[in-house]
Amino acid sequence: MPDRDTTTDLIGSLLGELPTGRDDQTSKQYLRLRADILAGKFPSGAALHETQLSETYGASRTPIREALNWLAHDGLLERATRGFRVRSGTPEDVIEIYAARVALESEAAGAAATRHTELDLARLEQLHAFCCSASDDTDVRAGNFRFHEALWQAAHNATITALLIRLTTQLRIYDSGPPSTYGEPDVLNHEHDLILTALRARDEAAAREHMRAHLERSRELRIRMFAGG
């Protein structure tokens, strides 16, 4: 299984895009809180108070307060009467987020087809091979998510990457745990293979179309699962 949390790496590289005046402690608490929220440590709707979190993480209240504000900006938290609470959502929220993700990630796939380096392609090939050989569900899900992250990086567009990190993170909050593949692994691997084939050929139009079809199928499956049907 890949041994790097590439989302954390991407978030770390983009912290400079967050509001000015940040410091290392604030960045540290932001990453710690974000990881715990996505891991399901705080369930959907759970209240988060800076005083309690300050004691839990052994940090002063100021960086905790700033981290909470950043996480609300990211869409992971929402303001409550006292402090913040972990965001909860509806199938309609998923539809809205996916509409934006489909547009952005299709564009990223097209850009990756023309801008990828040999290292980018090798990384994608390695992740695809891992997904195809993995049998453990956790490994399959993690590998799938990292394949998408590697594709964003291959597009070499920091703005699109930052927006996709935010959107996919919001989708993950509804899972209360690791990202899901939402489909049979063989189908997902076939769809990834079509995307990779387009990237190898530097076929921008095909890369966009295959990514769009891949995400639209994922959207429909996710909505059905989210709605309990």
mmCIF file of N, CA and C in Angstrom, residues 116-207:
data_model
loop_
_atom_site.group_PDB
_atom_site.id
_atom_site.type_symbol
_atom_site.label_atom_id
_atom_site.label_comp_id
_atom_site.label_asym_id
_atom_site.label_seq_id
_atom_site.Cartn_x
_atom_site.Cartn_y
_atom_site.Cartn_z
ATOM 1 N N HIS A 116 1.638 16.338 -18.391
ATOM 2 C CA HIS A 116 2.278 15.398 -17.476
ATOM 3 C C HIS A 116 3.741 15.163 -17.848
ATOM 4 N N THR A 117 4.537 14.921 -16.810
ATOM 5 C CA THR A 117 5.938 14.549 -17.002
ATOM 6 C C THR A 117 6.040 13.025 -16.954
ATOM 7 N N GLU A 118 7.211 12.511 -17.268
ATOM 8 C CA GLU A 118 7.430 11.068 -17.175
ATOM 9 C C GLU A 118 7.258 10.603 -15.731
ATOM 10 N N LEU A 119 7.691 11.432 -14.779
ATOM 11 C CA LEU A 119 7.526 11.076 -13.368
ATOM 12 C C LEU A 119 6.048 11.030 -12.992
ATOM 13 N N ASP A 120 5.258 11.988 -13.468
ATOM 14 C CA ASP A 120 3.821 11.983 -13.207
ATOM 15 C C ASP A 120 3.193 10.691 -13.715
ATOM 16 N N LEU A 121 3.526 10.318 -14.951
ATOM 17 C CA LEU A 121 2.942 9.124 -15.546
ATOM 18 C C LEU A 121 3.384 7.873 -14.800
ATOM 19 N N ALA A 122 4.651 7.834 -14.395
ATOM 20 C CA ALA A 122 5.149 6.667 -13.652
ATOM 21 C C ALA A 122 4.414 6.533 -12.318
ATOM 22 N N ARG A 123 4.165 7.654 -11.661
ATOM 23 C CA ARG A 123 3.434 7.622 -10.385
ATOM 24 C C ARG A 123 2.011 7.100 -10.592
ATOM 25 N N LEU A 124 1.343 7.571 -11.635
ATOM 26 C CA LEU A 124 -0.009 7.101 -11.926
ATOM 27 C C LEU A 124 -0.029 5.617 -12.286
ATOM 28 N N GLU A 125 0.953 5.193 -13.071
ATOM 29 C CA GLU A 125 1.045 3.767 -13.442
ATOM 30 C C GLU A 125 1.237 2.909 -12.195
ATOM 31 N N GLN A 126 2.080 3.369 -11.291
ATOM 32 C CA GLN A 126 2.352 2.615 -10.066
ATOM 33 C C GLN A 126 1.096 2.504 -9.206
ATOM 34 N N LEU A 127 0.373 3.596 -9.067
ATOM 35 C CA LEU A 127 -0.842 3.583 -8.260
ATOM 36 C C LEU A 127 -1.924 2.721 -8.913
ATOM 37 N N HIS A 128 -2.005 2.778 -10.225
ATOM 38 C CA HIS A 128 -2.981 1.946 -10.939
ATOM 39 C C HIS A 128 -2.658 0.466 -10.745
ATOM 40 N N ALA A 129 -1.394 0.112 -10.851
ATOM 41 C CA ALA A 129 -0.980 -1.274 -10.647
ATOM 42 C C ALA A 129 -1.294 -1.725 -9.224
ATOM 43 N N PHE A 130 -1.076 -0.838 -8.264
ATOM 44 C CA PHE A 130 -1.383 -1.166 -6.873
ATOM 45 C C PHE A 130 -2.864 -1.442 -6.706
ATOM 46 N N CYS A 131 -3.705 -0.575 -7.278
ATOM 47 C CA CYS A 131 -5.157 -0.750 -7.167
ATOM 48 C C CYS A 131 -5.618 -2.061 -7.806
ATOM 49 N N CYS A 132 -5.012 -2.388 -8.928
ATOM 50 C CA CYS A 132 -5.402 -3.608 -9.640
ATOM 51 C C CYS A 132 -5.019 -4.874 -8.874
ATOM 52 N N SER A 133 -3.966 -4.799 -8.079
ATOM 53 C CA SER A 133 -3.495 -5.987 -7.358
ATOM 54 C C SER A 133 -3.992 -6.055 -5.918
ATOM 55 N N ALA A 134 -4.515 -4.947 -5.400
ATOM 56 C CA ALA A 134 -4.950 -4.912 -4.007
ATOM 57 C C ALA A 134 -6.214 -5.739 -3.808
ATOM 58 N N SER A 135 -6.286 -6.407 -2.669
ATOM 59 C CA SER A 135 -7.471 -7.196 -2.342
ATOM 60 C C SER A 135 -8.172 -6.670 -1.095
ATOM 61 N N ASP A 136 -7.418 -6.040 -0.216
ATOM 62 C CA ASP A 136 -7.996 -5.466 0.992
ATOM 63 C C ASP A 136 -8.795 -4.218 0.643
ATOM 64 N N ASP A 137 -10.016 -4.121 1.148
ATOM 65 C CA ASP A 137 -10.908 -3.014 0.792
ATOM 66 C C ASP A 137 -10.318 -1.659 1.171
ATOM 67 N N THR A 138 -9.665 -1.593 2.330
ATOM 68 C CA THR A 138 -9.070 -0.326 2.765
ATOM 69 C C THR A 138 -7.973 0.104 1.806
ATOM 70 N N ASP A 139 -7.152 -0.853 1.370
ATOM 71 C CA ASP A 139 -6.087 -0.546 0.421
ATOM 72 C C ASP A 139 -6.656 -0.080 -0.917
ATOM 73 N N VAL A 140 -7.713 -0.746 -1.372
ATOM 74 C CA VAL A 140 -8.326 -0.378 -2.651
ATOM 75 C C VAL A 140 -8.858 1.051 -2.587
ATOM 76 N N ARG A 141 -9.546 1.387 -1.507
ATOM 77 C CA ARG A 141 -10.121 2.723 -1.368
ATOM 78 C C ARG A 141 -9.037 3.787 -1.305
ATOM 79 N N ALA A 142 -8.003 3.527 -0.496
ATOM 80 C CA ALA A 142 -6.923 4.503 -0.371
ATOM 81 C C ALA A 142 -6.184 4.670 -1.696
ATOM 82 N N GLY A 143 -5.925 3.559 -2.389
ATOM 83 C CA GLY A 143 -5.234 3.628 -3.669
ATOM 84 C C GLY A 143 -6.033 4.395 -4.710
ATOM 85 N N ASN A 144 -7.348 4.197 -4.704
ATOM 86 C CA ASN A 144 -8.223 4.916 -5.630
ATOM 87 C C ASN A 144 -8.141 6.421 -5.403
ATOM 88 N N PHE A 145 -8.203 6.813 -4.146
ATOM 89 C CA PHE A 145 -8.159 8.241 -3.833
ATOM 90 C C PHE A 145 -6.801 8.834 -4.231
ATOM 91 N N ARG A 146 -5.738 8.103 -3.983
ATOM 92 C CA ARG A 146 -4.402 8.613 -4.297
ATOM 93 C C ARG A 146 -4.152 8.673 -5.796
ATOM 94 N N PHE A 147 -4.799 7.784 -6.540
ATOM 95 C CA PHE A 147 -4.711 7.867 -7.998
ATOM 96 C C PHE A 147 -5.251 9.214 -8.473
ATOM 97 N N HIS A 148 -6.381 9.606 -7.930
ATOM 98 C CA HIS A 148 -6.965 10.888 -8.321
ATOM 99 C C HIS A 148 -6.067 12.053 -7.910
ATOM 100 N N GLU A 149 -5.505 11.984 -6.721
ATOM 101 C CA GLU A 149 -4.595 13.047 -6.279
ATOM 102 C C GLU A 149 -3.384 13.162 -7.206
ATOM 103 N N ALA A 150 -2.846 12.015 -7.621
ATOM 104 C CA ALA A 150 -1.689 12.034 -8.519
ATOM 105 C C ALA A 150 -2.055 12.647 -9.860
ATOM 106 N N LEU A 151 -3.277 12.417 -10.308
ATOM 107 C CA LEU A 151 -3.722 13.012 -11.561
ATOM 108 C C LEU A 151 -3.818 14.536 -11.433
ATOM 109 N N TRP A 152 -4.330 15.017 -10.278
ATOM 110 C CA TRP A 152 -4.378 16.475 -10.078
ATOM 111 C C TRP A 152 -2.983 17.064 -10.171
ATOM 112 N N GLN A 153 -2.036 16.392 -9.538
ATOM 113 C CA GLN A 153 -0.661 16.894 -9.574
ATOM 114 C C GLN A 153 -0.113 16.891 -10.996
ATOM 115 N N ALA A 154 -0.495 15.889 -11.779
ATOM 116 C CA ALA A 154 -0.010 15.784 -13.155
ATOM 117 C C ALA A 154 -0.560 16.897 -14.036
ATOM 118 N N ALA A 155 -1.650 17.537 -13.607
ATOM 119 C CA ALA A 155 -2.219 18.653 -14.373
ATOM 120 C C ALA A 155 -1.386 19.923 -14.221
ATOM 121 N N HIS A 156 -0.593 20.000 -13.149
ATOM 122 C CA HIS A 156 0.275 21.155 -12.890
ATOM 123 C C HIS A 156 -0.511 22.472 -12.920
ATOM 124 N N ASN A 157 -1.618 22.457 -12.185
ATOM 125 C CA ASN A 157 -2.438 23.660 -12.018
ATOM 126 C C ASN A 157 -2.791 23.756 -10.544
ATOM 127 N N ALA A 158 -2.084 24.613 -9.807
ATOM 128 C CA ALA A 158 -2.245 24.700 -8.357
ATOM 129 C C ALA A 158 -3.643 25.144 -7.953
ATOM 130 N N THR A 159 -4.263 25.998 -8.756
ATOM 131 C CA THR A 159 -5.602 26.480 -8.416
ATOM 132 C C THR A 159 -6.622 25.355 -8.484
ATOM 133 N N ILE A 160 -6.584 24.570 -9.563
ATOM 134 C CA ILE A 160 -7.499 23.433 -9.690
ATOM 135 C C ILE A 160 -7.244 22.418 -8.579
ATOM 136 N N THR A 161 -5.982 22.161 -8.276
ATOM 137 C CA THR A 161 -5.655 21.212 -7.216
ATOM 138 C C THR A 161 -6.228 21.663 -5.884
ATOM 139 N N ALA A 162 -6.058 22.934 -5.547
ATOM 140 C CA ALA A 162 -6.565 23.463 -4.275
ATOM 141 C C ALA A 162 -8.083 23.321 -4.191
ATOM 142 N N LEU A 163 -8.772 23.619 -5.279
ATOM 143 C CA LEU A 163 -10.228 23.518 -5.284
ATOM 144 C C LEU A 163 -10.687 22.060 -5.178
ATOM 145 N N LEU A 164 -9.990 21.151 -5.856
ATOM 146 C CA LEU A 164 -10.366 19.741 -5.794
ATOM 147 C C LEU A 164 -10.104 19.148 -4.411
ATOM 148 N N ILE A 165 -9.042 19.584 -3.763
ATOM 149 C CA ILE A 165 -8.795 19.131 -2.394
ATOM 150 C C ILE A 165 -9.970 19.516 -1.508
ATOM 151 N N ARG A 166 -10.424 20.734 -1.654
ATOM 152 C CA ARG A 166 -11.542 21.203 -0.831
ATOM 153 C C ARG A 166 -12.820 20.424 -1.132
ATOM 154 N N LEU A 167 -13.113 20.212 -2.408
ATOM 155 C CA LEU A 167 -14.344 19.517 -2.790
ATOM 156 C C LEU A 167 -14.343 18.057 -2.354
ATOM 157 N N THR A 168 -13.249 17.353 -2.607
ATOM 158 C CA THR A 168 -13.214 15.935 -2.253
ATOM 159 C C THR A 168 -13.164 15.746 -0.742
ATOM 160 N N THR A 169 -12.581 16.718 -0.038
ATOM 161 C CA THR A 169 -12.593 16.656 1.417
ATOM 162 C C THR A 169 -14.014 16.796 1.937
ATOM 163 N N GLN A 170 -14.789 17.689 1.348
ATOM 164 C CA GLN A 170 -16.189 17.832 1.748
ATOM 165 C C GLN A 170 -16.967 16.552 1.485
ATOM 166 N N LEU A 171 -16.675 15.858 0.386
ATOM 167 C CA LEU A 171 -17.340 14.583 0.121
ATOM 168 C C LEU A 171 -16.948 13.542 1.156
ATOM 169 N N ARG A 172 -15.698 13.537 1.555
ATOM 170 C CA ARG A 172 -15.228 12.552 2.525
ATOM 171 C C ARG A 172 -15.862 12.738 3.891
ATOM 172 N N ILE A 173 -16.222 13.970 4.235
ATOM 173 C CA ILE A 173 -16.809 14.203 5.547
ATOM 174 C C ILE A 173 -18.125 13.457 5.688
ATOM 175 N N TYR A 174 -18.815 13.236 4.574
ATOM 176 C CA TYR A 174 -20.075 12.507 4.626
ATOM 177 C C TYR A 174 -19.852 11.013 4.829
ATOM 178 N N ASP A 175 -18.638 10.554 4.581
ATOM 179 C CA ASP A 175 -18.326 9.139 4.760
ATOM 180 C C ASP A 175 -17.950 8.798 6.196
ATOM 181 N N SER A 176 -17.548 9.824 6.971
ATOM 182 C CA SER A 176 -17.079 9.626 8.343
ATOM 183 C C SER A 176 -15.978 8.577 8.408
ATOM 184 N N GLY A 177 -15.034 8.635 7.490
ATOM 185 C CA GLY A 177 -13.938 7.686 7.476
ATOM 186 C C GLY A 177 -13.177 7.770 6.178
ATOM 187 N N PRO A 178 -12.491 6.700 5.780
ATOM 188 C CA PRO A 178 -11.671 6.715 4.565
ATOM 189 C C PRO A 178 -12.521 6.938 3.329
ATOM 190 N N PRO A 179 -11.922 7.451 2.267
ATOM 191 C CA PRO A 179 -12.679 7.660 1.035
ATOM 192 C C PRO A 179 -13.162 6.338 0.472
ATOM 193 N N SER A 180 -14.321 6.362 -0.129
ATOM 194 C CA SER A 180 -14.876 5.138 -0.689
ATOM 195 C C SER A 180 -14.681 5.086 -2.194
ATOM 196 N N THR A 181 -14.582 3.882 -2.728
ATOM 197 C CA THR A 181 -14.484 3.734 -4.173
ATOM 198 C C THR A 181 -15.859 3.789 -4.827
ATOM 199 N N TYR A 182 -16.919 3.461 -4.083
ATOM 200 C CA TYR A 182 -18.284 3.480 -4.594
ATOM 201 C C TYR A 182 -18.432 2.715 -5.904
ATOM 202 N N GLY A 183 -18.085 1.472 -5.854
ATOM 203 C CA GLY A 183 -18.267 0.638 -7.033
ATOM 204 C C GLY A 183 -17.369 -0.573 -6.980
ATOM 205 N N GLU A 184 -17.572 -1.472 -7.916
ATOM 206 C CA GLU A 184 -16.745 -2.662 -7.985
ATOM 207 C C GLU A 184 -15.323 -2.280 -8.390
ATOM 208 N N PRO A 185 -14.313 -2.828 -7.706
ATOM 209 C CA PRO A 185 -12.928 -2.487 -8.040
ATOM 210 C C PRO A 185 -12.573 -2.718 -9.498
ATOM 211 N N ASP A 186 -13.071 -3.809 -10.093
ATOM 212 C CA ASP A 186 -12.746 -4.087 -11.495
ATOM 213 C C ASP A 186 -13.264 -2.997 -12.420
ATOM 214 N N VAL A 187 -14.440 -2.470 -12.112
ATOM 215 C CA VAL A 187 -14.998 -1.396 -12.926
ATOM 216 C C VAL A 187 -14.174 -0.132 -12.769
ATOM 217 N N LEU A 188 -13.836 0.192 -11.535
ATOM 218 C CA LEU A 188 -13.023 1.382 -11.278
ATOM 219 C C LEU A 188 -11.663 1.278 -11.958
ATOM 220 N N ASN A 189 -11.047 0.121 -11.851
ATOM 221 C CA ASN A 189 -9.734 -0.061 -12.463
ATOM 222 C C ASN A 189 -9.814 0.068 -13.985
ATOM 223 N N HIS A 190 -10.894 -0.444 -14.567
ATOM 224 C CA HIS A 190 -11.079 -0.307 -16.018
ATOM 225 C C HIS A 190 -11.224 1.167 -16.397
ATOM 226 N N GLU A 191 -11.978 1.913 -15.614
ATOM 227 C CA GLU A 191 -12.160 3.340 -15.897
ATOM 228 C C GLU A 191 -10.845 4.102 -15.747
ATOM 229 N N HIS A 192 -10.072 3.761 -14.724
ATOM 230 C CA HIS A 192 -8.758 4.386 -14.559
ATOM 231 C C HIS A 192 -7.842 4.027 -15.727
ATOM 232 N N ASP A 193 -7.951 2.795 -16.206
ATOM 233 C CA ASP A 193 -7.118 2.373 -17.331
ATOM 234 C C ASP A 193 -7.443 3.180 -18.589
ATOM 235 N N LEU A 194 -8.725 3.469 -18.806
ATOM 236 C CA LEU A 194 -9.107 4.296 -19.953
ATOM 237 C C LEU A 194 -8.513 5.704 -19.830
ATOM 238 N N ILE A 195 -8.540 6.235 -18.628
ATOM 239 C CA ILE A 195 -7.960 7.570 -18.394
ATOM 240 C C ILE A 195 -6.463 7.533 -18.650
ATOM 241 N N LEU A 196 -5.789 6.509 -18.138
ATOM 242 C CA LEU A 196 -4.342 6.375 -18.334
ATOM 243 C C LEU A 196 -3.983 6.219 -19.805
ATOM 244 N N THR A 197 -4.788 5.462 -20.526
ATOM 245 C CA THR A 197 -4.536 5.278 -21.961
ATOM 246 C C THR A 197 -4.593 6.617 -22.688
ATOM 247 N N ALA A 198 -5.563 7.447 -22.317
ATOM 248 C CA ALA A 198 -5.678 8.776 -22.926
ATOM 249 C C ALA A 198 -4.483 9.648 -22.547
ATOM 250 N N LEU A 199 -4.011 9.532 -21.306
ATOM 251 C CA LEU A 199 -2.843 10.320 -20.882
ATOM 252 C C LEU A 199 -1.592 9.892 -21.642
ATOM 253 N N ARG A 200 -1.417 8.575 -21.796
ATOM 254 C CA ARG A 200 -0.238 8.092 -22.524
ATOM 255 C C ARG A 200 -0.237 8.618 -23.962
ATOM 256 N N ALA A 201 -1.419 8.704 -24.560
ATOM 257 C CA ALA A 201 -1.534 9.175 -25.946
ATOM 258 C C ALA A 201 -1.570 10.698 -26.033
ATOM 259 N N ARG A 202 -1.548 11.350 -24.886
ATOM 260 C CA ARG A 202 -1.679 12.817 -24.803
ATOM 261 C C ARG A 202 -2.942 13.287 -25.537
ATOM 262 N N ASP A 203 -4.010 12.507 -25.331
ATOM 263 C CA ASP A 203 -5.302 12.797 -25.956
ATOM 264 C C ASP A 203 -6.151 13.574 -24.948
ATOM 265 N N GLU A 204 -6.124 14.880 -25.067
ATOM 266 C CA GLU A 204 -6.792 15.757 -24.108
ATOM 267 C C GLU A 204 -8.297 15.518 -24.065
ATOM 268 N N ALA A 205 -8.937 15.425 -25.227
ATOM 269 C CA ALA A 205 -10.392 15.251 -25.285
ATOM 270 C C ALA A 205 -10.825 13.928 -24.664
ATOM 271 N N ALA A 206 -10.104 12.850 -24.966
ATOM 272 C CA ALA A 206 -10.457 11.540 -24.424
ATOM 273 C C ALA A 206 -10.265 11.509 -22.906
ATOM 274 N N ALA A 207 -9.203 12.134 -22.434
ATOM 275 C CA ALA A 207 -8.953 12.164 -20.990
ATOM 276 C C ALA A 207 -10.093 12.870 -20.266
#
